[in-house]
Amino acid sequence: MSNSNPTALNIGATGMLDGRRYTVRGRTVLSVVVDGETYYWNEFNLVDSSDNALTLVYEEAEDGPEWKVFKLFEPLRPISAAQAAAKCAGDWVDFGGVKAKVSLVDRSRIELTEGRVPDGVAIGVEANYFNAENGDRMIVVSWSGDELEYYEGGVTSARRIEAAFGLPPAEVAQRSFFGWTGGGHFPTHIVVVVVVAATALIGFFGHSAQHNSGSCFALPLPQKRVASVSPLSVGAMGVVAGKNFRVAAHALVEISRLGDRFDGHEYALTTPADDHALLVEALQGKSTDWYLLTPGVTPADLTPFQAASFRQDRLAIIGGRSMQVTQLFQLKVISRDGDDSIMPWPVGMAYGFLAKGDSVDVDGSQWLLVRWTETGIESYRVAIISDSDMIKGFSALKK
């Protein structure tokens, strides 16, 4: 990869756009990994005499060089960071009078900076985003922590940029810089904007392909496997992992994950000492699987939007532990019964991941299960229970 400027637009250049004279203050090179291939592009930071900012993006599209312009705006109906993290390609979002369809959810990485760039922009920093489109209008939402930024813009003609800054025609620009590291085709409509919210870096981009990460499920869902009759009833007594438990509540849930969708039973358990646990059948989609989930302390730095940024089959640092994210899933409660006061299941949609650590934690557990919604996040230590132990422990088990 070359970090040289592929355009004739240099730092210090001035030009007239929308009746204002802007100066190029800095340049940033960013990258994105799509289907295992890396793509690079440039962004130029423009500022006028009143400190009004524009971001000018240069990319190599299928038909040649393409320019886009973006500016900050404040929506009538903002969304929360947790809501942003839950968006998937194909979802609709309403910003108050403006509806747009999400076209991409992913992460970008800063490869190089030069000149004056916003505070916090640094090489190696990655950021989350989603793009939404309504006709020719593109809206980009980016977040870090609880802070969100909203930008709008779209494609502008190369002649407009050339005339504004006195550039030579696009044909003379160096076009070898952009492209996939493995060669081949180019994705269309790549857009990235890097801005700063408070002191945090915000980066985002988009293209027309349906490419997702995190807990998004934009691909068509497979045929759902329906659960059998609940093997345990509310009120059943039994022994699991050496403790006496009573089934206080039950829920039938639908689990969706990449390439799979199934129903499963979950049971809220209590002990005579008022300890609580969650007994899950078919966490992996097999009726002989049982998992005892014990509530754990959620790391202070693990928020819903941080959890949504994890990717399946990737390493993540969770509570200071290096863990492999083995499964991402979406959970929806279909029905529930039993004691309302101890039901641990969310109302509406929830998201989650299952991760395996390189070593066991202080309680001897190697596995961690995390679930979150817009309003909160919960973590559980995971113990695998064999089907034979379940049959021995619960005389009322229906098989």
JSON list of C-alpha atoms in Angstrom, two decimals, residues 55-266:
[
{"chain": "A", "resi": 55, "resn": "THR", "atom": "CA", "xyz": [-15.09, 16.63, 4.70]},
{"chain": "A", "resi": 56, "resn": "LEU", "atom": "CA", "xyz": [-14.10, 15.93, 1.11]},
{"chain": "A", "resi": 57, "resn": "VAL", "atom": "CA", "xyz": [-13.75, 12.22, 0.28]},
{"chain": "A", "resi": 58, "resn": "TYR", "atom": "CA", "xyz": [-11.84, 10.85, -2.71]},
{"chain": "A", "resi": 59, "resn": "GLU", "atom": "CA", "xyz": [-12.30, 7.23, -3.71]},
{"chain": "A", "resi": 60, "resn": "GLU", "atom": "CA", "xyz": [-11.79, 4.99, -6.68]},
{"chain": "A", "resi": 61, "resn": "ALA", "atom": "CA", "xyz": [-15.18, 3.67, -7.81]},
{"chain": "A", "resi": 62, "resn": "GLU", "atom": "CA", "xyz": [-15.90, 1.20, -10.60]},
{"chain": "A", "resi": 63, "resn": "ASP", "atom": "CA", "xyz": [-16.24, 4.06, -13.10]},
{"chain": "A", "resi": 64, "resn": "GLY", "atom": "CA", "xyz": [-13.12, 5.87, -11.95]},
{"chain": "A", "resi": 65, "resn": "PRO", "atom": "CA", "xyz": [-12.31, 8.60, -9.38]},
{"chain": "A", "resi": 66, "resn": "GLU", "atom": "CA", "xyz": [-15.25, 9.93, -7.37]},
{"chain": "A", "resi": 67, "resn": "TRP", "atom": "CA", "xyz": [-15.63, 12.83, -4.93]},
{"chain": "A", "resi": 68, "resn": "LYS", "atom": "CA", "xyz": [-18.14, 13.20, -2.07]},
{"chain": "A", "resi": 69, "resn": "VAL", "atom": "CA", "xyz": [-18.83, 16.08, 0.30]},
{"chain": "A", "resi": 70, "resn": "PHE", "atom": "CA", "xyz": [-20.21, 15.77, 3.86]},
{"chain": "A", "resi": 71, "resn": "LYS", "atom": "CA", "xyz": [-21.22, 18.25, 6.55]},
{"chain": "A", "resi": 72, "resn": "LEU", "atom": "CA", "xyz": [-22.48, 18.01, 10.12]},
{"chain": "A", "resi": 73, "resn": "PHE", "atom": "CA", "xyz": [-26.21, 18.26, 10.87]},
{"chain": "A", "resi": 74, "resn": "GLU", "atom": "CA", "xyz": [-28.47, 17.87, 13.91]},
{"chain": "A", "resi": 75, "resn": "PRO", "atom": "CA", "xyz": [-31.48, 15.54, 13.38]},
{"chain": "A", "resi": 76, "resn": "LEU", "atom": "CA", "xyz": [-34.92, 16.37, 14.76]},
{"chain": "A", "resi": 77, "resn": "ARG", "atom": "CA", "xyz": [-35.07, 12.89, 16.26]},
{"chain": "A", "resi": 78, "resn": "PRO", "atom": "CA", "xyz": [-31.64, 11.75, 17.48]},
{"chain": "A", "resi": 79, "resn": "ILE", "atom": "CA", "xyz": [-31.00, 8.13, 18.41]},
{"chain": "A", "resi": 80, "resn": "SER", "atom": "CA", "xyz": [-28.97, 6.66, 21.26]},
{"chain": "A", "resi": 81, "resn": "ALA", "atom": "CA", "xyz": [-25.59, 4.97, 20.89]},
{"chain": "A", "resi": 82, "resn": "ALA", "atom": "CA", "xyz": [-27.19, 1.64, 21.85]},
{"chain": "A", "resi": 83, "resn": "GLN", "atom": "CA", "xyz": [-29.82, 2.09, 19.13]},
{"chain": "A", "resi": 84, "resn": "ALA", "atom": "CA", "xyz": [-27.09, 2.90, 16.61]},
{"chain": "A", "resi": 85, "resn": "ALA", "atom": "CA", "xyz": [-25.12, -0.20, 17.61]},
{"chain": "A", "resi": 86, "resn": "ALA", "atom": "CA", "xyz": [-28.20, -2.37, 17.02]},
{"chain": "A", "resi": 87, "resn": "LYS", "atom": "CA", "xyz": [-28.77, -1.23, 13.43]},
{"chain": "A", "resi": 88, "resn": "CYS", "atom": "CA", "xyz": [-28.21, -3.64, 10.55]},
{"chain": "A", "resi": 89, "resn": "ALA", "atom": "CA", "xyz": [-28.08, -3.26, 6.79]},
{"chain": "A", "resi": 90, "resn": "GLY", "atom": "CA", "xyz": [-31.65, -3.16, 5.50]},
{"chain": "A", "resi": 91, "resn": "ASP", "atom": "CA", "xyz": [-33.10, -1.53, 8.63]},
{"chain": "A", "resi": 92, "resn": "TRP", "atom": "CA", "xyz": [-34.98, 1.77, 8.35]},
{"chain": "A", "resi": 93, "resn": "VAL", "atom": "CA", "xyz": [-34.19, 4.67, 10.65]},
{"chain": "A", "resi": 94, "resn": "ASP", "atom": "CA", "xyz": [-36.31, 7.81, 11.20]},
{"chain": "A", "resi": 95, "resn": "PHE", "atom": "CA", "xyz": [-34.42, 10.97, 12.12]},
{"chain": "A", "resi": 96, "resn": "GLY", "atom": "CA", "xyz": [-37.60, 13.02, 12.37]},
{"chain": "A", "resi": 97, "resn": "GLY", "atom": "CA", "xyz": [-39.13, 13.81, 9.00]},
{"chain": "A", "resi": 98, "resn": "VAL", "atom": "CA", "xyz": [-36.32, 12.01, 7.19]},
{"chain": "A", "resi": 99, "resn": "LYS", "atom": "CA", "xyz": [-36.42, 8.25, 6.80]},
{"chain": "A", "resi": 100, "resn": "ALA", "atom": "CA", "xyz": [-33.39, 6.43, 5.44]},
{"chain": "A", "resi": 101, "resn": "LYS", "atom": "CA", "xyz": [-32.42, 2.82, 4.86]},
{"chain": "A", "resi": 102, "resn": "VAL", "atom": "CA", "xyz": [-29.22, 1.51, 6.45]},
{"chain": "A", "resi": 103, "resn": "SER", "atom": "CA", "xyz": [-26.82, 0.37, 3.73]},
{"chain": "A", "resi": 104, "resn": "LEU", "atom": "CA", "xyz": [-23.75, -0.57, 5.78]},
{"chain": "A", "resi": 105, "resn": "VAL", "atom": "CA", "xyz": [-22.62, -1.26, 9.34]},
{"chain": "A", "resi": 106, "resn": "ASP", "atom": "CA", "xyz": [-18.90, -1.79, 9.98]},
{"chain": "A", "resi": 107, "resn": "ARG", "atom": "CA", "xyz": [-15.59, -0.38, 11.24]},
{"chain": "A", "resi": 108, "resn": "SER", "atom": "CA", "xyz": [-12.84, 1.75, 9.71]},
{"chain": "A", "resi": 109, "resn": "ARG", "atom": "CA", "xyz": [-9.14, 2.08, 10.56]},
{"chain": "A", "resi": 110, "resn": "ILE", "atom": "CA", "xyz": [-6.88, 5.14, 10.24]},
{"chain": "A", "resi": 111, "resn": "GLU", "atom": "CA", "xyz": [-3.69, 4.33, 8.33]},
{"chain": "A", "resi": 112, "resn": "LEU", "atom": "CA", "xyz": [-2.06, 7.78, 7.99]},
{"chain": "A", "resi": 113, "resn": "THR", "atom": "CA", "xyz": [-2.60, 11.44, 8.89]},
{"chain": "A", "resi": 114, "resn": "GLU", "atom": "CA", "xyz": [-0.84, 14.56, 7.67]},
{"chain": "A", "resi": 115, "resn": "GLY", "atom": "CA", "xyz": [-1.35, 18.28, 8.24]},
{"chain": "A", "resi": 116, "resn": "ARG", "atom": "CA", "xyz": [-3.97, 19.45, 10.76]},
{"chain": "A", "resi": 117, "resn": "VAL", "atom": "CA", "xyz": [-6.54, 16.80, 11.63]},
{"chain": "A", "resi": 118, "resn": "PRO", "atom": "CA", "xyz": [-9.17, 16.84, 14.40]},
{"chain": "A", "resi": 119, "resn": "ASP", "atom": "CA", "xyz": [-7.96, 16.17, 17.95]},
{"chain": "A", "resi": 120, "resn": "GLY", "atom": "CA", "xyz": [-7.96, 12.45, 18.72]},
{"chain": "A", "resi": 121, "resn": "VAL", "atom": "CA", "xyz": [-7.46, 11.29, 15.13]},
{"chain": "A", "resi": 122, "resn": "ALA", "atom": "CA", "xyz": [-4.46, 8.96, 15.19]},
{"chain": "A", "resi": 123, "resn": "ILE", "atom": "CA", "xyz": [-2.95, 6.11, 13.21]},
{"chain": "A", "resi": 124, "resn": "GLY", "atom": "CA", "xyz": [-4.34, 2.71, 14.15]},
{"chain": "A", "resi": 125, "resn": "VAL", "atom": "CA", "xyz": [-7.58, 3.97, 15.70]},
{"chain": "A", "resi": 126, "resn": "GLU", "atom": "CA", "xyz": [-10.72, 2.09, 14.68]},
{"chain": "A", "resi": 127, "resn": "ALA", "atom": "CA", "xyz": [-14.32, 3.31, 14.87]},
{"chain": "A", "resi": 128, "resn": "ASN", "atom": "CA", "xyz": [-17.92, 2.11, 14.41]},
{"chain": "A", "resi": 129, "resn": "TYR", "atom": "CA", "xyz": [-20.52, 3.62, 12.09]},
{"chain": "A", "resi": 130, "resn": "PHE", "atom": "CA", "xyz": [-23.56, 3.04, 9.94]},
{"chain": "A", "resi": 131, "resn": "ASN", "atom": "CA", "xyz": [-24.65, 4.65, 6.68]},
{"chain": "A", "resi": 132, "resn": "ALA", "atom": "CA", "xyz": [-28.27, 5.25, 5.71]},
{"chain": "A", "resi": 133, "resn": "GLU", "atom": "CA", "xyz": [-29.53, 6.40, 2.31]},
{"chain": "A", "resi": 134, "resn": "ASN", "atom": "CA", "xyz": [-32.63, 8.19, 1.04]},
{"chain": "A", "resi": 135, "resn": "GLY", "atom": "CA", "xyz": [-32.37, 8.74, -2.70]},
{"chain": "A", "resi": 136, "resn": "ASP", "atom": "CA", "xyz": [-29.23, 10.77, -3.40]},
{"chain": "A", "resi": 137, "resn": "ARG", "atom": "CA", "xyz": [-28.95, 11.80, 0.23]},
{"chain": "A", "resi": 138, "resn": "MET", "atom": "CA", "xyz": [-26.59, 9.81, 2.43]},
{"chain": "A", "resi": 139, "resn": "ILE", "atom": "CA", "xyz": [-26.70, 10.11, 6.22]},
{"chain": "A", "resi": 140, "resn": "VAL", "atom": "CA", "xyz": [-23.82, 8.78, 8.28]},
{"chain": "A", "resi": 141, "resn": "VAL", "atom": "CA", "xyz": [-24.08, 8.10, 12.01]},
{"chain": "A", "resi": 142, "resn": "SER", "atom": "CA", "xyz": [-20.96, 7.45, 14.05]},
{"chain": "A", "resi": 143, "resn": "TRP", "atom": "CA", "xyz": [-20.49, 6.97, 17.76]},
{"chain": "A", "resi": 144, "resn": "SER", "atom": "CA", "xyz": [-17.91, 6.53, 20.47]},
{"chain": "A", "resi": 145, "resn": "GLY", "atom": "CA", "xyz": [-19.16, 6.10, 24.00]},
{"chain": "A", "resi": 146, "resn": "ASP", "atom": "CA", "xyz": [-22.45, 7.94, 24.38]},
{"chain": "A", "resi": 147, "resn": "GLU", "atom": "CA", "xyz": [-21.60, 10.64, 21.84]},
{"chain": "A", "resi": 148, "resn": "LEU", "atom": "CA", "xyz": [-23.04, 10.48, 18.32]},
{"chain": "A", "resi": 149, "resn": "GLU", "atom": "CA", "xyz": [-22.32, 12.56, 15.23]},
{"chain": "A", "resi": 150, "resn": "TYR", "atom": "CA", "xyz": [-24.65, 12.90, 12.24]},
{"chain": "A", "resi": 151, "resn": "TYR", "atom": "CA", "xyz": [-23.40, 13.86, 8.78]},
{"chain": "A", "resi": 152, "resn": "GLU", "atom": "CA", "xyz": [-25.19, 14.26, 5.48]},
{"chain": "A", "resi": 153, "resn": "GLY", "atom": "CA", "xyz": [-23.93, 14.58, 1.95]},
{"chain": "A", "resi": 154, "resn": "GLY", "atom": "CA", "xyz": [-23.38, 12.64, -1.21]},
{"chain": "A", "resi": 155, "resn": "VAL", "atom": "CA", "xyz": [-21.58, 12.44, -4.51]},
{"chain": "A", "resi": 156, "resn": "THR", "atom": "CA", "xyz": [-20.40, 15.64, -6.17]},
{"chain": "A", "resi": 157, "resn": "SER", "atom": "CA", "xyz": [-18.99, 16.02, -9.67]},
{"chain": "A", "resi": 158, "resn": "ALA", "atom": "CA", "xyz": [-15.26, 15.84, -10.27]},
{"chain": "A", "resi": 159, "resn": "ARG", "atom": "CA", "xyz": [-15.56, 18.96, -12.45]},
{"chain": "A", "resi": 160, "resn": "ARG", "atom": "CA", "xyz": [-16.97, 20.91, -9.51]},
{"chain": "A", "resi": 161, "resn": "ILE", "atom": "CA", "xyz": [-13.98, 20.03, -7.30]},
{"chain": "A", "resi": 162, "resn": "GLU", "atom": "CA", "xyz": [-11.52, 20.61, -10.12]},
{"chain": "A", "resi": 163, "resn": "ALA", "atom": "CA", "xyz": [-12.99, 24.04, -10.85]},
{"chain": "A", "resi": 164, "resn": "ALA", "atom": "CA", "xyz": [-13.15, 25.01, -7.17]},
{"chain": "A", "resi": 165, "resn": "PHE", "atom": "CA", "xyz": [-9.49, 24.18, -6.45]},
{"chain": "A", "resi": 166, "resn": "GLY", "atom": "CA", "xyz": [-7.95, 24.59, -9.90]},
{"chain": "A", "resi": 167, "resn": "LEU", "atom": "CA", "xyz": [-7.13, 20.90, -10.28]},
{"chain": "A", "resi": 168, "resn": "PRO", "atom": "CA", "xyz": [-6.24, 19.14, -13.52]},
{"chain": "A", "resi": 169, "resn": "PRO", "atom": "CA", "xyz": [-8.83, 16.74, -15.01]},
{"chain": "A", "resi": 170, "resn": "ALA", "atom": "CA", "xyz": [-9.34, 13.49, -13.11]},
{"chain": "A", "resi": 171, "resn": "GLU", "atom": "CA", "xyz": [-7.69, 11.45, -15.84]},
{"chain": "A", "resi": 172, "resn": "VAL", "atom": "CA", "xyz": [-4.24, 12.75, -14.84]},
{"chain": "A", "resi": 173, "resn": "ALA", "atom": "CA", "xyz": [-4.62, 11.79, -11.17]},
{"chain": "A", "resi": 174, "resn": "GLN", "atom": "CA", "xyz": [-2.64, 8.80, -9.92]},
{"chain": "A", "resi": 175, "resn": "ARG", "atom": "CA", "xyz": [-5.18, 6.00, -9.81]},
{"chain": "A", "resi": 176, "resn": "SER", "atom": "CA", "xyz": [-2.94, 3.14, -8.68]},
{"chain": "A", "resi": 177, "resn": "PHE", "atom": "CA", "xyz": [-3.26, 3.97, -4.97]},
{"chain": "A", "resi": 178, "resn": "PHE", "atom": "CA", "xyz": [-6.85, 2.75, -4.51]},
{"chain": "A", "resi": 179, "resn": "GLY", "atom": "CA", "xyz": [-7.91, -0.83, -4.71]},
{"chain": "A", "resi": 180, "resn": "TRP", "atom": "CA", "xyz": [-8.06, -4.17, -3.00]},
{"chain": "A", "resi": 181, "resn": "THR", "atom": "CA", "xyz": [-4.79, -5.52, -1.64]},
{"chain": "A", "resi": 182, "resn": "GLY", "atom": "CA", "xyz": [-5.53, -8.74, -3.48]},
{"chain": "A", "resi": 183, "resn": "GLY", "atom": "CA", "xyz": [-6.35, -7.01, -6.76]},
{"chain": "A", "resi": 184, "resn": "GLY", "atom": "CA", "xyz": [-9.59, -7.50, -8.69]},
{"chain": "A", "resi": 185, "resn": "HIS", "atom": "CA", "xyz": [-12.75, -5.40, -8.51]},
{"chain": "A", "resi": 186, "resn": "PHE", "atom": "CA", "xyz": [-13.62, -2.29, -6.51]},
{"chain": "A", "resi": 187, "resn": "PRO", "atom": "CA", "xyz": [-16.64, -1.89, -4.21]},
{"chain": "A", "resi": 188, "resn": "THR", "atom": "CA", "xyz": [-18.98, 0.94, -5.17]},
{"chain": "A", "resi": 189, "resn": "HIS", "atom": "CA", "xyz": [-19.94, 4.06, -3.21]},
{"chain": "A", "resi": 190, "resn": "ILE", "atom": "CA", "xyz": [-17.32, 3.90, -0.46]},
{"chain": "A", "resi": 191, "resn": "VAL", "atom": "CA", "xyz": [-17.69, 6.88, 1.85]},
{"chain": "A", "resi": 192, "resn": "VAL", "atom": "CA", "xyz": [-15.81, 7.62, 5.04]},
{"chain": "A", "resi": 193, "resn": "VAL", "atom": "CA", "xyz": [-15.93, 10.68, 7.22]},
{"chain": "A", "resi": 194, "resn": "VAL", "atom": "CA", "xyz": [-13.69, 11.21, 10.24]},
{"chain": "A", "resi": 195, "resn": "VAL", "atom": "CA", "xyz": [-14.79, 13.73, 12.86]},
{"chain": "A", "resi": 196, "resn": "VAL", "atom": "CA", "xyz": [-14.44, 14.21, 16.60]},
{"chain": "A", "resi": 197, "resn": "ALA", "atom": "CA", "xyz": [-17.15, 14.09, 19.25]},
{"chain": "A", "resi": 198, "resn": "ALA", "atom": "CA", "xyz": [-15.80, 15.65, 22.45]},
{"chain": "A", "resi": 199, "resn": "THR", "atom": "CA", "xyz": [-12.30, 14.11, 22.69]},
{"chain": "A", "resi": 200, "resn": "ALA", "atom": "CA", "xyz": [-13.18, 10.78, 21.05]},
{"chain": "A", "resi": 201, "resn": "LEU", "atom": "CA", "xyz": [-12.44, 9.74, 17.52]},
{"chain": "A", "resi": 202, "resn": "ILE", "atom": "CA", "xyz": [-15.49, 9.14, 15.33]},
{"chain": "A", "resi": 203, "resn": "GLY", "atom": "CA", "xyz": [-15.05, 7.38, 11.99]},
{"chain": "A", "resi": 204, "resn": "PHE", "atom": "CA", "xyz": [-17.57, 6.06, 9.54]},
{"chain": "A", "resi": 205, "resn": "PHE", "atom": "CA", "xyz": [-18.08, 4.97, 5.97]},
{"chain": "A", "resi": 206, "resn": "GLY", "atom": "CA", "xyz": [-20.44, 3.12, 3.67]},
{"chain": "A", "resi": 207, "resn": "HIS", "atom": "CA", "xyz": [-21.00, 1.37, 0.40]},
{"chain": "A", "resi": 208, "resn": "SER", "atom": "CA", "xyz": [-23.92, -0.15, -1.42]},
{"chain": "A", "resi": 209, "resn": "ALA", "atom": "CA", "xyz": [-23.07, -3.77, -0.65]},
{"chain": "A", "resi": 210, "resn": "GLN", "atom": "CA", "xyz": [-24.90, -5.58, 2.15]},
{"chain": "A", "resi": 211, "resn": "HIS", "atom": "CA", "xyz": [-21.90, -6.12, 4.44]},
{"chain": "A", "resi": 212, "resn": "ASN", "atom": "CA", "xyz": [-22.49, -6.44, 8.17]},
{"chain": "A", "resi": 213, "resn": "SER", "atom": "CA", "xyz": [-20.67, -7.06, 11.41]},
{"chain": "A", "resi": 214, "resn": "GLY", "atom": "CA", "xyz": [-21.47, -7.28, 15.09]},
{"chain": "A", "resi": 215, "resn": "SER", "atom": "CA", "xyz": [-24.96, -8.51, 15.97]},
{"chain": "A", "resi": 216, "resn": "CYS", "atom": "CA", "xyz": [-26.55, -7.66, 12.63]},
{"chain": "A", "resi": 217, "resn": "PHE", "atom": "CA", "xyz": [-28.62, -10.21, 10.76]},
{"chain": "A", "resi": 218, "resn": "ALA", "atom": "CA", "xyz": [-29.32, -8.66, 7.35]},
{"chain": "A", "resi": 219, "resn": "LEU", "atom": "CA", "xyz": [-29.07, -11.89, 5.40]},
{"chain": "A", "resi": 220, "resn": "PRO", "atom": "CA", "xyz": [-32.27, -13.92, 4.84]},
{"chain": "A", "resi": 221, "resn": "LEU", "atom": "CA", "xyz": [-32.94, -16.06, 7.91]},
{"chain": "A", "resi": 222, "resn": "PRO", "atom": "CA", "xyz": [-32.99, -19.86, 7.45]},
{"chain": "A", "resi": 223, "resn": "GLN", "atom": "CA", "xyz": [-35.99, -22.02, 8.27]},
{"chain": "A", "resi": 224, "resn": "LYS", "atom": "CA", "xyz": [-36.56, -22.00, 12.02]},
{"chain": "A", "resi": 225, "resn": "ARG", "atom": "CA", "xyz": [-36.32, -25.23, 14.04]},
{"chain": "A", "resi": 226, "resn": "VAL", "atom": "CA", "xyz": [-39.26, -25.37, 16.43]},
{"chain": "A", "resi": 227, "resn": "ALA", "atom": "CA", "xyz": [-38.69, -26.42, 20.05]},
{"chain": "A", "resi": 228, "resn": "SER", "atom": "CA", "xyz": [-40.23, -29.53, 21.57]},
{"chain": "A", "resi": 229, "resn": "VAL", "atom": "CA", "xyz": [-42.55, -29.42, 24.59]},
{"chain": "A", "resi": 230, "resn": "SER", "atom": "CA", "xyz": [-40.87, -27.82, 27.61]},
{"chain": "A", "resi": 231, "resn": "PRO", "atom": "CA", "xyz": [-39.00, -30.59, 29.46]},
{"chain": "A", "resi": 232, "resn": "LEU", "atom": "CA", "xyz": [-39.42, -28.81, 32.82]},
{"chain": "A", "resi": 233, "resn": "SER", "atom": "CA", "xyz": [-42.43, -27.19, 34.44]},
{"chain": "A", "resi": 234, "resn": "VAL", "atom": "CA", "xyz": [-42.56, -24.16, 36.73]},
{"chain": "A", "resi": 235, "resn": "GLY", "atom": "CA", "xyz": [-42.25, -25.43, 40.30]},
{"chain": "A", "resi": 236, "resn": "ALA", "atom": "CA", "xyz": [-40.05, -28.43, 39.46]},
{"chain": "A", "resi": 237, "resn": "MET", "atom": "CA", "xyz": [-37.31, -29.17, 42.01]},
{"chain": "A", "resi": 238, "resn": "GLY", "atom": "CA", "xyz": [-33.88, -30.58, 41.25]},
{"chain": "A", "resi": 239, "resn": "VAL", "atom": "CA", "xyz": [-30.13, -30.55, 41.78]},
{"chain": "A", "resi": 240, "resn": "VAL", "atom": "CA", "xyz": [-27.76, -28.87, 39.32]},
{"chain": "A", "resi": 241, "resn": "ALA", "atom": "CA", "xyz": [-24.01, -28.49, 39.90]},
{"chain": "A", "resi": 242, "resn": "GLY", "atom": "CA", "xyz": [-24.45, -29.58, 43.51]},
{"chain": "A", "resi": 243, "resn": "LYS", "atom": "CA", "xyz": [-27.14, -27.01, 44.37]},
{"chain": "A", "resi": 244, "resn": "ASN", "atom": "CA", "xyz": [-30.84, -27.47, 45.10]},
{"chain": "A", "resi": 245, "resn": "PHE", "atom": "CA", "xyz": [-32.87, -25.43, 42.63]},
{"chain": "A", "resi": 246, "resn": "ARG", "atom": "CA", "xyz": [-36.52, -24.67, 42.00]},
{"chain": "A", "resi": 247, "resn": "VAL", "atom": "CA", "xyz": [-37.83, -23.61, 38.58]},
{"chain": "A", "resi": 248, "resn": "ALA", "atom": "CA", "xyz": [-39.44, -20.22, 39.29]},
{"chain": "A", "resi": 249, "resn": "ALA", "atom": "CA", "xyz": [-40.12, -19.09, 35.72]},
{"chain": "A", "resi": 250, "resn": "HIS", "atom": "CA", "xyz": [-39.87, -20.34, 32.15]},
{"chain": "A", "resi": 251, "resn": "ALA", "atom": "CA", "xyz": [-39.52, -18.68, 28.73]},
{"chain": "A", "resi": 252, "resn": "LEU", "atom": "CA", "xyz": [-39.63, -19.92, 25.17]},
{"chain": "A", "resi": 253, "resn": "VAL", "atom": "CA", "xyz": [-37.11, -17.91, 23.16]},
{"chain": "A", "resi": 254, "resn": "GLU", "atom": "CA", "xyz": [-36.10, -17.63, 19.52]},
{"chain": "A", "resi": 255, "resn": "ILE", "atom": "CA", "xyz": [-32.37, -17.54, 18.82]},
{"chain": "A", "resi": 256, "resn": "SER", "atom": "CA", "xyz": [-31.08, -16.18, 15.49]},
{"chain": "A", "resi": 257, "resn": "ARG", "atom": "CA", "xyz": [-27.46, -16.43, 14.49]},
{"chain": "A", "resi": 258, "resn": "LEU", "atom": "CA", "xyz": [-25.55, -16.54, 11.23]},
{"chain": "A", "resi": 259, "resn": "GLY", "atom": "CA", "xyz": [-26.89, -19.45, 9.21]},
{"chain": "A", "resi": 260, "resn": "ASP", "atom": "CA", "xyz": [-29.18, -20.76, 11.94]},
{"chain": "A", "resi": 261, "resn": "ARG", "atom": "CA", "xyz": [-32.46, -20.03, 13.74]},
{"chain": "A", "resi": 262, "resn": "PHE", "atom": "CA", "xyz": [-34.18, -22.10, 16.41]},
{"chain": "A", "resi": 263, "resn": "ASP", "atom": "CA", "xyz": [-36.45, -22.01, 19.46]},
{"chain": "A", "resi": 264, "resn": "GLY", "atom": "CA", "xyz": [-35.25, -23.04, 22.91]},
{"chain": "A", "resi": 265, "resn": "HIS", "atom": "CA", "xyz": [-36.39, -23.21, 26.54]},
{"chain": "A", "resi": 266, "resn": "GLU", "atom": "CA", "xyz": [-34.89, -21.21, 29.38]}
]
